[in-house]
mmCIF file of C-alpha atoms and ligand atoms in Angstrom:
data_model
loop_
_atom_site.group_PDB
_atom_site.id
_atom_site.type_symbol
_atom_site.label_atom_id
_atom_site.label_comp_id
_atom_site.label_asym_id
_atom_site.label_seq_id
_atom_site.Cartn_x
_atom_site.Cartn_y
_atom_site.Cartn_z
ATOM 1 C CA MET A 1449 30.784 -0.010 -12.980
ATOM 2 C CA SER A 1450 34.427 1.008 -13.407
ATOM 3 C CA ILE A 1451 37.187 -1.574 -13.104
ATOM 4 C CA ASP A 1452 38.802 -0.714 -9.818
ATOM 5 C CA THR A 1453 41.499 -2.765 -8.110
ATOM 6 C CA LEU A 1454 41.990 -3.024 -4.421
ATOM 7 C CA VAL A 1455 45.384 -1.583 -3.450
ATOM 8 C CA ASP A 1456 45.112 -1.679 0.324
ATOM 9 C CA ALA A 1457 42.957 -3.388 2.940
ATOM 10 C CA ALA A 1458 43.564 -3.191 6.680
ATOM 11 C CA PRO A 1459 41.453 -3.192 9.846
ATOM 12 C CA ASP A 1460 41.263 0.039 11.854
ATOM 13 C CA SER A 1461 42.890 0.111 15.293
ATOM 14 C CA HIS A 1462 40.051 -1.733 17.071
ATOM 15 C CA GLY A 1463 39.257 -4.034 14.169
ATOM 16 C CA HIS A 1464 35.708 -2.683 14.049
ATOM 17 C CA ARG A 1465 36.059 -1.546 10.490
ATOM 18 C CA LEU A 1466 38.021 -2.427 7.417
ATOM 19 C CA ARG A 1467 39.746 0.351 5.495
ATOM 20 C CA LEU A 1468 39.747 -0.241 1.749
ATOM 21 C CA ARG A 1469 41.705 1.781 -0.773
ATOM 22 C CA TRP A 1470 41.041 1.334 -4.482
ATOM 23 C CA SER A 1471 43.207 2.189 -7.511
ATOM 24 C CA SER A 1472 40.700 4.901 -8.482
ATOM 25 C CA GLY A 1473 41.468 6.682 -5.206
ATOM 26 C CA ARG A 1474 38.166 5.673 -3.715
ATOM 27 C CA ARG A 1475 38.246 4.790 -0.012
ATOM 28 C CA ASP A 1476 35.728 2.791 1.976
ATOM 29 C CA LEU A 1477 35.354 2.119 5.675
ATOM 30 C CA VAL A 1478 33.428 -1.117 5.932
ATOM 31 C CA PRO A 1479 31.973 -2.250 9.276
ATOM 32 C CA ALA A 1480 33.244 -5.661 10.397
ATOM 33 C CA ILE A 1481 29.745 -6.755 11.378
ATOM 34 C CA TRP A 1482 28.517 -6.125 7.857
ATOM 35 C CA LEU A 1483 31.335 -8.141 6.300
ATOM 36 C CA ARG A 1484 30.711 -10.935 8.786
ATOM 37 C CA ASP A 1485 26.986 -10.968 8.004
ATOM 38 C CA ASN A 1486 27.780 -11.097 4.292
ATOM 39 C CA CYS A 1487 30.283 -13.941 4.560
ATOM 40 C CA HIS A 1488 29.658 -16.292 1.675
ATOM 41 C CA CYS A 1489 31.604 -19.297 2.824
ATOM 42 C CA PRO A 1490 29.616 -22.545 2.502
ATOM 43 C CA ALA A 1491 28.725 -22.466 6.217
ATOM 44 C CA CYS A 1492 27.180 -18.995 5.921
ATOM 45 C CA GLN A 1493 25.658 -19.023 2.443
ATOM 46 C CA ASP A 1494 24.045 -21.882 0.567
ATOM 47 C CA ALA A 1495 26.146 -22.466 -2.537
ATOM 48 C CA GLY A 1496 23.184 -23.451 -4.713
ATOM 49 C CA SER A 1497 20.498 -20.895 -3.954
ATOM 50 C CA GLY A 1498 22.813 -18.139 -2.757
ATOM 51 C CA GLN A 1499 20.542 -17.654 0.259
ATOM 52 C CA ARG A 1500 21.949 -16.841 3.682
ATOM 53 C CA LEU A 1501 22.200 -19.725 6.151
ATOM 54 C CA ILE A 1502 23.077 -17.664 9.211
ATOM 55 C CA ASP A 1503 20.945 -15.236 11.171
ATOM 56 C CA ILE A 1504 22.184 -11.956 12.634
ATOM 57 C CA THR A 1505 21.396 -13.196 16.167
ATOM 58 C CA GLN A 1506 24.079 -15.859 15.677
ATOM 59 C CA VAL A 1507 26.736 -13.256 14.897
ATOM 60 C CA PRO A 1508 28.453 -11.890 18.032
ATOM 61 C CA PRO A 1509 27.599 -8.179 18.417
ATOM 62 C CA HIS A 1510 31.218 -7.215 19.069
ATOM 63 C CA THR A 1511 32.609 -8.860 15.971
ATOM 64 C CA THR A 1512 35.985 -7.487 14.907
ATOM 65 C CA ILE A 1513 38.513 -8.240 12.200
ATOM 66 C CA GLU A 1514 41.612 -9.763 13.722
ATOM 67 C CA GLN A 1515 43.475 -10.536 10.530
ATOM 68 C CA CYS A 1516 43.383 -9.324 6.939
ATOM 69 C CA ARG A 1517 45.533 -10.445 4.030
ATOM 70 C CA LEU A 1518 45.374 -8.826 0.615
ATOM 71 C CA ASP A 1519 46.367 -10.699 -2.523
ATOM 72 C CA ALA A 1520 45.928 -10.119 -6.256
ATOM 73 C CA SER A 1521 42.283 -11.200 -6.428
ATOM 74 C CA GLY A 1522 40.854 -10.330 -3.033
ATOM 75 C CA ILE A 1523 41.184 -10.471 0.728
ATOM 76 C CA THR A 1524 41.207 -13.185 3.347
ATOM 77 C CA LEU A 1525 39.776 -12.129 6.701
ATOM 78 C CA ARG A 1526 39.498 -13.650 10.125
ATOM 79 C CA PHE A 1527 36.769 -12.466 12.473
ATOM 80 C CA ALA A 1528 37.007 -12.430 16.273
ATOM 81 C CA PRO A 1529 35.739 -13.747 18.597
ATOM 82 C CA GLU A 1530 34.544 -16.604 16.373
ATOM 83 C CA ARG A 1531 37.904 -17.097 14.632
ATOM 84 C CA HIS A 1532 35.789 -17.452 11.514
ATOM 85 C CA GLN A 1533 37.781 -17.176 8.301
ATOM 86 C CA THR A 1534 36.424 -15.953 5.018
ATOM 87 C CA ARG A 1535 37.451 -14.701 1.623
ATOM 88 C CA PHE A 1536 36.071 -11.891 -0.498
ATOM 89 C CA ASP A 1537 37.004 -11.371 -4.144
ATOM 90 C CA SER A 1538 37.810 -7.747 -4.957
ATOM 91 C CA ALA A 1539 35.152 -7.658 -7.657
ATOM 92 C CA TRP A 1540 32.565 -8.966 -5.215
ATOM 93 C CA LEU A 1541 33.657 -6.463 -2.558
ATOM 94 C CA GLN A 1542 33.435 -3.672 -5.061
ATOM 95 C CA ARG A 1543 29.822 -4.579 -5.820
ATOM 96 C CA LEU A 1544 29.059 -4.858 -2.125
ATOM 97 C CA VAL A 1545 30.402 -1.427 -1.223
ATOM 98 C CA ALA A 1546 28.854 0.197 -4.298
ATOM 99 C CA GLY A 1547 25.476 -1.024 -3.042
ATOM 100 C CA GLU A 1548 22.395 -2.125 -4.891
ATOM 101 C CA THR A 1549 21.848 -0.279 -8.132
ATOM 102 C CA PRO A 1550 18.487 1.379 -7.541
ATOM 103 C CA LEU A 1551 15.814 0.991 -10.177
ATOM 104 C CA PRO A 1552 16.311 3.805 -12.637
ATOM 105 C CA THR A 1553 14.014 6.680 -11.799
ATOM 106 C CA GLY A 1554 12.849 6.661 -15.404
ATOM 107 C CA ASP A 1555 12.234 9.453 -17.830
ATOM 108 C CA ARG A 1556 9.474 12.037 -17.566
ATOM 109 C CA TRP A 1557 7.134 12.956 -20.383
ATOM 110 C CA ASP A 1558 4.372 15.354 -21.337
ATOM 111 C CA ALA A 1559 1.992 15.975 -24.250
ATOM 112 C CA GLY A 1560 4.981 16.136 -26.600
ATOM 113 C CA LEU A 1561 5.596 12.396 -26.438
ATOM 114 C CA ASP A 1562 4.394 10.549 -29.538
ATOM 115 C CA PRO A 1563 2.909 7.220 -28.354
ATOM 116 C CA ALA A 1564 4.144 5.641 -31.609
ATOM 117 C CA LEU A 1565 7.606 5.814 -29.987
ATOM 118 C CA ARG A 1566 6.413 3.386 -27.294
ATOM 119 C CA THR A 1567 4.513 1.046 -29.625
ATOM 120 C CA ASP A 1568 5.431 -2.373 -30.984
ATOM 121 C CA THR A 1569 3.488 -5.257 -32.507
ATOM 122 C CA TYR A 1570 2.397 -8.275 -30.503
ATOM 123 C CA PRO A 1571 3.810 -10.846 -32.980
ATOM 124 C CA ALA A 1572 7.232 -9.136 -32.685
ATOM 125 C CA LEU A 1573 7.135 -9.408 -28.877
ATOM 126 C CA LYS A 1574 6.265 -13.087 -29.007
ATOM 127 C CA GLN A 1575 8.994 -13.972 -31.472
ATOM 128 C CA ASP A 1576 11.858 -11.791 -30.429
ATOM 129 C CA SER A 1577 13.074 -11.509 -26.829
ATOM 130 C CA LYS A 1578 14.986 -8.316 -27.706
ATOM 131 C CA ARG A 1579 11.733 -6.659 -28.707
ATOM 132 C CA LEU A 1580 10.064 -7.947 -25.526
ATOM 133 C CA LYS A 1581 12.953 -6.509 -23.508
ATOM 134 C CA ARG A 1582 12.590 -3.139 -25.201
ATOM 135 C CA TRP A 1583 8.818 -3.100 -24.654
ATOM 136 C CA LEU A 1584 9.052 -4.017 -20.971
ATOM 137 C CA GLY A 1585 11.818 -1.420 -20.632
ATOM 138 C CA TRP A 1586 9.404 1.238 -21.894
ATOM 139 C CA VAL A 1587 6.966 0.278 -19.149
ATOM 140 C CA ARG A 1588 9.710 0.421 -16.515
ATOM 141 C CA ASP A 1589 11.220 3.697 -17.715
ATOM 142 C CA SER A 1590 8.282 5.624 -19.199
ATOM 143 C CA GLY A 1591 5.454 3.964 -17.267
ATOM 144 C CA PHE A 1592 3.549 2.682 -20.293
ATOM 145 C CA ALA A 1593 3.806 0.922 -23.637
ATOM 146 C CA CYS A 1594 1.400 0.184 -26.484
ATOM 147 C CA LEU A 1595 0.858 -2.801 -28.758
ATOM 148 C CA THR A 1596 -0.905 -3.443 -32.034
ATOM 149 C CA GLN A 1597 -2.026 -6.719 -33.605
ATOM 150 C CA VAL A 1598 -3.110 -8.349 -30.362
ATOM 151 C CA PRO A 1599 -5.745 -10.860 -31.525
ATOM 152 C CA ALA A 1600 -9.204 -9.467 -30.800
ATOM 153 C CA GLU A 1601 -10.093 -12.579 -28.834
ATOM 154 C CA ASP A 1602 -11.532 -13.151 -25.427
ATOM 155 C CA GLY A 1603 -8.778 -13.145 -22.773
ATOM 156 C CA ALA A 1604 -5.923 -12.469 -25.221
ATOM 157 C CA LEU A 1605 -4.349 -10.143 -22.659
ATOM 158 C CA LEU A 1606 -3.688 -13.139 -20.376
ATOM 159 C CA GLU A 1607 -1.309 -14.510 -22.984
ATOM 160 C CA LEU A 1608 0.545 -11.205 -23.063
ATOM 161 C CA VAL A 1609 0.868 -11.188 -19.260
ATOM 162 C CA ALA A 1610 2.323 -14.712 -19.395
ATOM 163 C CA LEU A 1611 5.258 -13.301 -21.402
ATOM 164 C CA PHE A 1612 6.508 -11.387 -18.356
ATOM 165 C CA GLY A 1613 4.623 -12.230 -15.193
ATOM 166 C CA TYR A 1614 1.447 -13.220 -13.464
ATOM 167 C CA VAL A 1615 -2.079 -11.970 -13.515
ATOM 168 C CA ARG A 1616 -3.302 -10.211 -10.417
ATOM 169 C CA GLU A 1617 -6.820 -11.517 -10.012
ATOM 170 C CA THR A 1618 -9.335 -9.194 -8.380
ATOM 171 C CA ASN A 1619 -13.043 -9.028 -7.619
ATOM 172 C CA TYR A 1620 -13.438 -7.963 -11.262
ATOM 173 C CA GLY A 1621 -12.050 -11.339 -12.389
ATOM 174 C CA ARG A 1622 -8.779 -12.537 -13.936
ATOM 175 C CA PHE A 1623 -9.708 -10.145 -16.692
ATOM 176 C CA PHE A 1624 -12.849 -8.108 -17.267
ATOM 177 C CA ASP A 1625 -14.955 -6.573 -20.002
ATOM 178 C CA VAL A 1626 -15.074 -2.813 -20.267
ATOM 179 C CA LYS A 1627 -18.233 -1.889 -22.144
ATOM 180 C CA ALA A 1628 -21.427 0.021 -21.517
ATOM 181 C CA VAL A 1629 -23.968 -2.177 -19.714
ATOM 182 C CA ALA A 1630 -27.297 -1.683 -17.954
ATOM 183 C CA ASP A 1631 -26.962 -1.273 -14.146
ATOM 184 C CA PRO A 1632 -23.169 -0.886 -14.131
ATOM 185 C CA ILE A 1633 -21.325 -1.660 -10.875
ATOM 186 C CA ASN A 1634 -18.594 0.751 -11.924
ATOM 187 C CA LEU A 1635 -18.673 3.908 -14.033
ATOM 188 C CA ALA A 1636 -16.023 2.308 -16.272
ATOM 189 C CA TYR A 1637 -18.903 0.145 -17.572
ATOM 190 C CA THR A 1638 -20.732 3.141 -19.084
ATOM 191 C CA GLY A 1639 -20.098 5.534 -21.938
ATOM 192 C CA LEU A 1640 -19.131 8.350 -19.579
ATOM 193 C CA GLY A 1641 -15.805 10.038 -19.979
ATOM 194 C CA LEU A 1642 -13.306 8.993 -17.311
ATOM 195 C CA PRO A 1643 -10.846 11.672 -16.239
ATOM 196 C CA VAL A 1644 -7.307 10.316 -15.946
ATOM 197 C CA HIS A 1645 -7.092 8.087 -12.917
ATOM 198 C CA THR A 1646 -5.315 5.353 -11.016
ATOM 199 C CA ASP A 1647 -7.175 2.057 -11.130
ATOM 200 C CA ASN A 1648 -8.227 0.500 -7.835
ATOM 201 C CA PRO A 1649 -6.712 2.997 -5.385
ATOM 202 C CA TYR A 1650 -9.071 1.357 -2.867
ATOM 203 C CA ARG A 1651 -6.939 -1.792 -2.978
ATOM 204 C CA ASP A 1652 -3.837 -2.479 -0.904
ATOM 205 C CA PRO A 1653 -1.454 -2.722 -2.584
ATOM 206 C CA VAL A 1654 -2.717 -0.862 -5.612
ATOM 207 C CA PRO A 1655 -2.269 -3.044 -8.753
ATOM 208 C CA GLY A 1656 1.130 -2.310 -10.281
ATOM 209 C CA LEU A 1657 0.193 -2.825 -13.904
ATOM 210 C CA GLN A 1658 -3.038 -2.247 -15.729
ATOM 211 C CA ILE A 1659 -3.730 -3.533 -19.227
ATOM 212 C CA LEU A 1660 -6.488 -2.448 -21.574
ATOM 213 C CA HIS A 1661 -7.054 -4.301 -24.820
ATOM 214 C CA CYS A 1662 -9.479 -3.118 -27.482
ATOM 215 C CA LEU A 1663 -11.528 -5.907 -29.082
ATOM 216 C CA HIS A 1664 -13.826 -3.612 -30.973
ATOM 217 C CA SER A 1665 -14.536 0.089 -31.219
ATOM 218 C CA ASP A 1666 -16.482 2.062 -33.782
ATOM 219 C CA THR A 1667 -18.015 4.744 -31.603
ATOM 220 C CA GLU A 1668 -17.576 8.456 -31.818
ATOM 221 C CA GLY A 1669 -15.285 9.380 -28.885
ATOM 222 C CA GLY A 1670 -13.895 6.868 -26.406
ATOM 223 C CA ASP A 1671 -10.340 8.038 -27.066
ATOM 224 C CA SER A 1672 -7.649 6.911 -24.626
ATOM 225 C CA VAL A 1673 -5.767 9.458 -22.533
ATOM 226 C CA LEU A 1674 -2.547 8.938 -20.587
ATOM 227 C CA CYS A 1675 -0.712 11.235 -18.205
ATOM 228 C CA ASP A 1676 2.667 10.853 -16.490
ATOM 229 C CA GLY A 1677 1.696 11.280 -12.838
ATOM 230 C CA PHE A 1678 5.370 11.471 -11.803
ATOM 231 C CA ALA A 1679 6.039 14.338 -14.224
ATOM 232 C CA VAL A 1680 3.105 16.250 -12.739
ATOM 233 C CA ALA A 1681 4.177 15.415 -9.181
ATOM 234 C CA ASP A 1682 7.709 16.641 -9.982
ATOM 235 C CA TRP A 1683 6.227 19.884 -11.254
ATOM 236 C CA LEU A 1684 4.149 20.271 -8.091
ATOM 237 C CA ARG A 1685 7.186 19.563 -5.928
ATOM 238 C CA THR A 1686 9.121 22.354 -7.631
ATOM 239 C CA GLU A 1687 6.383 24.943 -8.118
ATOM 240 C CA HIS A 1688 4.191 24.345 -5.052
ATOM 241 C CA PRO A 1689 6.335 22.582 -2.439
ATOM 242 C CA ASP A 1690 3.841 23.151 0.389
ATOM 243 C CA ALA A 1691 0.982 21.609 -1.596
ATOM 244 C CA PHE A 1692 3.230 18.719 -2.576
ATOM 245 C CA GLU A 1693 4.231 18.110 1.001
ATOM 246 C CA LEU A 1694 0.627 18.188 2.190
ATOM 247 C CA LEU A 1695 -0.412 15.623 -0.436
ATOM 248 C CA THR A 1696 2.384 13.285 0.645
ATOM 249 C CA ARG A 1697 1.290 13.267 4.269
ATOM 250 C CA THR A 1698 -2.512 13.454 4.143
ATOM 251 C CA PRO A 1699 -4.067 9.986 4.035
ATOM 252 C CA VAL A 1700 -7.089 9.910 1.744
ATOM 253 C CA PRO A 1701 -9.774 7.239 2.144
ATOM 254 C CA PHE A 1702 -10.635 5.337 -1.040
ATOM 255 C CA ARG A 1703 -13.484 2.893 -1.340
ATOM 256 C CA PHE A 1704 -15.267 0.598 -3.775
ATOM 257 C CA ARG A 1705 -18.462 -1.120 -2.838
ATOM 258 C CA ASP A 1706 -20.913 -3.428 -4.573
ATOM 259 C CA ALA A 1707 -23.010 -6.441 -3.530
ATOM 260 C CA ASN A 1708 -19.917 -8.617 -2.986
ATOM 261 C CA SER A 1709 -17.087 -6.242 -2.145
ATOM 262 C CA ASP A 1710 -16.285 -3.479 0.276
ATOM 263 C CA LEU A 1711 -12.735 -2.510 -0.557
ATOM 264 C CA ARG A 1712 -11.085 0.306 1.378
ATOM 265 C CA HIS A 1713 -7.647 1.789 1.567
ATOM 266 C CA ARG A 1714 -6.330 5.008 3.109
ATOM 267 C CA ALA A 1715 -3.216 6.425 1.529
ATOM 268 C CA PRO A 1716 -1.816 9.777 0.409
ATOM 269 C CA LEU A 1717 -2.304 10.956 -3.185
ATOM 270 C CA ILE A 1718 1.462 11.168 -3.569
ATOM 271 C CA GLU A 1719 3.594 8.588 -1.840
ATOM 272 C CA LEU A 1720 7.368 8.776 -1.396
ATOM 273 C CA ASP A 1721 9.783 5.949 -0.694
ATOM 274 C CA ALA A 1722 12.234 5.868 2.217
ATOM 275 C CA GLU A 1723 14.628 7.999 0.147
ATOM 276 C CA ASP A 1724 12.016 10.639 -0.693
ATOM 277 C CA ARG A 1725 11.644 9.546 -4.309
ATOM 278 C CA LEU A 1726 8.206 9.310 -5.864
ATOM 279 C CA SER A 1727 6.817 5.821 -5.449
ATOM 280 C CA THR A 1728 3.080 6.062 -6.061
ATOM 281 C CA VAL A 1729 0.585 8.584 -7.351
ATOM 282 C CA ARG A 1730 -3.049 7.817 -6.545
ATOM 283 C CA TYR A 1731 -5.764 9.812 -8.176
ATOM 284 C CA ASN A 1732 -9.312 8.658 -8.860
ATOM 285 C CA ASN A 1733 -12.103 11.168 -8.421
ATOM 286 C CA ARG A 1734 -14.762 8.442 -8.502
ATOM 287 C CA SER A 1735 -13.390 6.463 -5.595
ATOM 288 C CA VAL A 1736 -12.517 8.978 -2.901
ATOM 289 C CA ASP A 1737 -14.620 7.929 0.066
ATOM 290 C CA THR A 1738 -16.826 10.343 1.948
ATOM 291 C CA ALA A 1739 -15.433 9.033 5.247
ATOM 292 C CA ALA A 1740 -14.251 11.841 7.468
ATOM 293 C CA MET A 1741 -10.687 13.015 7.030
ATOM 294 C CA ALA A 1742 -8.708 14.873 9.667
ATOM 295 C CA MET A 1743 -10.413 18.271 9.756
ATOM 296 C CA ASP A 1744 -7.465 20.430 10.797
ATOM 297 C CA ASP A 1745 -5.895 20.944 7.416
ATOM 298 C CA LEU A 1746 -8.843 20.047 5.219
ATOM 299 C CA GLY A 1747 -9.134 23.503 3.649
ATOM 300 C CA ARG A 1748 -5.476 23.553 2.726
ATOM 301 C CA PHE A 1749 -5.690 19.934 1.579
ATOM 302 C CA TYR A 1750 -8.511 20.826 -0.813
ATOM 303 C CA ASP A 1751 -6.478 23.647 -2.339
ATOM 304 C CA ALA A 1752 -3.583 21.260 -2.936
ATOM 305 C CA TYR A 1753 -5.897 18.503 -4.194
ATOM 306 C CA ARG A 1754 -7.477 20.869 -6.715
ATOM 307 C CA LEU A 1755 -4.094 22.130 -7.880
ATOM 308 C CA PHE A 1756 -2.788 18.608 -8.456
ATOM 309 C CA ALA A 1757 -6.019 17.388 -10.106
ATOM 310 C CA ALA A 1758 -6.081 20.362 -12.481
ATOM 311 C CA ALA A 1759 -2.478 19.729 -13.491
ATOM 312 C CA LEU A 1760 -3.137 16.025 -14.106
ATOM 313 C CA GLN A 1761 -5.991 17.012 -16.401
ATOM 314 C CA ASP A 1762 -4.118 19.814 -18.150
ATOM 315 C CA ALA A 1763 -3.650 19.063 -21.867
ATOM 316 C CA ARG A 1764 -0.003 20.043 -21.455
ATOM 317 C CA TRP A 1765 0.624 16.717 -19.686
ATOM 318 C CA GLN A 1766 -1.691 14.416 -21.617
ATOM 319 C CA ILE A 1767 -1.291 12.221 -24.652
ATOM 320 C CA GLN A 1768 -4.405 11.077 -26.445
ATOM 321 C CA PHE A 1769 -4.955 8.340 -29.029
ATOM 322 C CA LYS A 1770 -7.764 6.169 -30.287
ATOM 323 C CA MET A 1771 -7.559 2.421 -29.884
ATOM 324 C CA GLY A 1772 -9.003 0.210 -32.563
ATOM 325 C CA SER A 1773 -9.510 -3.539 -32.687
ATOM 326 C CA GLY A 1774 -6.266 -5.320 -31.652
ATOM 327 C CA ASP A 1775 -4.687 -2.302 -29.934
ATOM 328 C CA LEU A 1776 -3.583 -2.482 -26.330
ATOM 329 C CA PHE A 1777 -1.797 -0.401 -23.752
ATOM 330 C CA MET A 1778 -0.217 -1.279 -20.430
ATOM 331 C CA VAL A 1779 0.504 1.285 -17.735
ATOM 332 C CA ASP A 1780 2.520 1.346 -14.541
ATOM 333 C CA ASN A 1781 -0.577 2.067 -12.479
ATOM 334 C CA ARG A 1782 1.474 3.593 -9.667
ATOM 335 C CA ARG A 1783 2.875 6.247 -11.980
ATOM 336 C CA VAL A 1784 0.881 6.749 -15.172
ATOM 337 C CA LEU A 1785 -2.786 7.678 -15.046
ATOM 338 C CA HIS A 1786 -5.200 6.670 -17.784
ATOM 339 C CA GLY A 1787 -8.655 7.788 -18.835
ATOM 340 C CA ARG A 1788 -10.993 8.023 -21.786
ATOM 341 C CA THR A 1789 -13.160 10.600 -23.463
ATOM 342 C CA ALA A 1790 -16.930 10.066 -23.404
ATOM 343 C CA TYR A 1791 -18.650 8.074 -26.117
ATOM 344 C CA GLN A 1792 -22.270 7.648 -27.083
ATOM 345 C CA GLY A 1793 -24.586 7.220 -30.051
ATOM 346 C CA ALA A 1794 -24.060 4.781 -32.877
ATOM 347 C CA GLY A 1795 -21.522 1.973 -32.726
ATOM 348 C CA THR A 1796 -20.182 -0.243 -29.963
ATOM 349 C CA ARG A 1797 -17.018 -0.314 -27.918
ATOM 350 C CA HIS A 1798 -15.613 -3.365 -26.183
ATOM 351 C CA LEU A 1799 -12.345 -3.406 -24.271
ATOM 352 C CA GLN A 1800 -10.938 -6.012 -21.941
ATOM 353 C CA GLY A 1801 -8.775 -5.160 -18.972
ATOM 354 C CA GLY A 1802 -6.664 -6.853 -16.352
ATOM 355 C CA TYR A 1803 -3.972 -6.342 -13.746
ATOM 356 C CA ALA A 1804 -0.527 -7.744 -13.058
ATOM 357 C CA ASP A 1805 2.293 -7.112 -10.611
ATOM 358 C CA LEU A 1806 5.156 -4.787 -11.395
ATOM 359 C CA ASP A 1807 7.838 -6.720 -9.500
ATOM 360 C CA GLY A 1808 7.340 -9.672 -11.876
ATOM 361 C CA LEU A 1809 7.970 -7.380 -14.832
ATOM 362 C CA HIS A 1810 11.133 -5.974 -13.242
ATOM 363 C CA SER A 1811 12.353 -9.494 -12.525
ATOM 364 C CA ARG A 1812 11.702 -10.667 -16.082
ATOM 365 C CA LEU A 1813 13.437 -7.607 -17.462
ATOM 366 C CA ARG A 1814 16.559 -8.229 -15.343
ATOM 367 C CA ILE A 1815 16.690 -11.828 -16.571
ATOM 368 C CA LEU A 1816 16.374 -10.653 -20.185
ATOM 369 C CA GLU A 1817 19.071 -8.043 -19.591
ATOM 370 C CA GLN A 1818 21.370 -10.600 -17.958
ATOM 371 C CA SER A 1819 20.968 -13.018 -20.854
ATOM 372 C CA GLY A 1820 23.661 -10.926 -22.496
ATOM 373 C CA GLN A 1821 21.845 -10.069 -25.674
ATOM 374 C CA PRO A 1822 22.555 -6.600 -26.995
HETATM 375 N N1 NM2 B 1963 -12.622 -1.667 -13.605
HETATM 376 C C1 NM2 B 1963 -12.603 -1.472 -15.033
HETATM 377 O O1 NM2 B 1963 -10.411 1.369 -10.427
HETATM 378 C C2 NM2 B 1963 -11.518 1.558 -10.904
HETATM 379 O O2 NM2 B 1963 -12.531 1.520 -10.208
HETATM 380 C C3 NM2 B 1963 -11.579 1.802 -12.360
HETATM 381 C C4 NM2 B 1963 -11.865 -0.644 -12.885
HETATM 382 C C5 NM2 B 1963 -14.015 -1.708 -13.168
HETATM 383 C C6 NM2 B 1963 -12.007 -2.961 -13.287
HETATM 384 C C7 NM2 B 1963 -12.339 0.767 -13.116
HETATM 385 C C1 OGA B 1964 -11.021 1.350 -16.913
HETATM 386 C C2 OGA B 1964 -10.758 2.465 -17.817
HETATM 387 C C3 OGA B 1964 -10.815 3.263 -20.052
HETATM 388 C C4 OGA B 1964 -11.502 3.014 -21.340
HETATM 389 O O1 OGA B 1964 -11.761 0.447 -17.313
HETATM 390 O O2 OGA B 1964 -10.473 1.348 -15.807
HETATM 391 O O3 OGA B 1964 -10.102 3.365 -17.417
HETATM 392 O O4 OGA B 1964 -10.916 3.388 -22.344
HETATM 393 N N1 OGA B 1964 -11.243 2.380 -19.051
HETATM 394 O O5 OGA B 1964 -12.600 2.484 -21.354
HETATM 395 ZN ZN1 ZN B 1965 31.255 -17.861 6.795
HETATM 396 ZN ZN1 ZN B 1966 -9.234 2.752 -15.436
#
């Protein structure tokens, strides 16, 4: 943020708003009620935790600014009708009016991305917080990152998760084995190829992070595939805006069922946030429920669904690599889809997987970034 000094501050004629003028030429009109609600005097904000002590219902609705004094480091204000006095530093005010810095929207990638550029070693991450910061930054900005030299031991991925957050336990366990078994409850536990997909779209909320760790693999096939769902959604938005729009507003029923679980969630394949930015891509051909969808637009929905699915599976968007013992990848499961090619015949393949929350990763990353290390 630029260094801007406050050159003028005065209430408007009714005192409903404060006019700010900055040395850069920037002007702000700040509502009195907002300033009052954000008062950080010790009566309004707890000095230790920084949490707000007052509630909006305690603030008079017709709050105005009856006095404003500007000095070298900030402003002193008095609010009517409470006659409540407060002080705001210019630097603090500048942050307040600039608003929350949104999470970066991240980069976008396609088949041209070499996964080696998003790969580090596990010992490096454990020893060096700068390397951990870089690795977590890859997950935030590119939606995935890879590791080598993760000990091929039962539950090793839990130790990795502890470096940045908390495990999200599910019906599959705190972590789970991914290998071909007799009578599988999930097609992941076979040698079938899995087209790129979102894990657990039948869960609300969908797990933010998915980790897969290879303990052993000497089969033919079983290569890992990743695809940037946001890159594909961006393409759809530009090239086929009607299809894109339909996918953002058609709820799709997802379901997983076994002897102990009946998980269901209805949500669109492409979800936008309140500012129309991509927030979640959900795609998992195995888990779309047969429950009836609204029939009106179903034909058009299927055209859009097919278009999006084909793009997600187009080699142009996919990176492919083979994991060996000790290799691991972690994906932002709301953005990056993962899959595997089929395997069969001689050899065995044993992966372990698990989930974690994305907000914990973002929090850890901010703390690492604030620690001031380059
Ligand atoms: N497993 C590996 O979301 C899915 O159903 C994909 C998940 C069974 C935990 C597989
Ligand atoms: C899964 C999965 C991929 C693999 O278990 O959810 O996608 O490589 N597995 O086995
Ligand atoms: Zn106050
Ligand atoms: Zn999966």
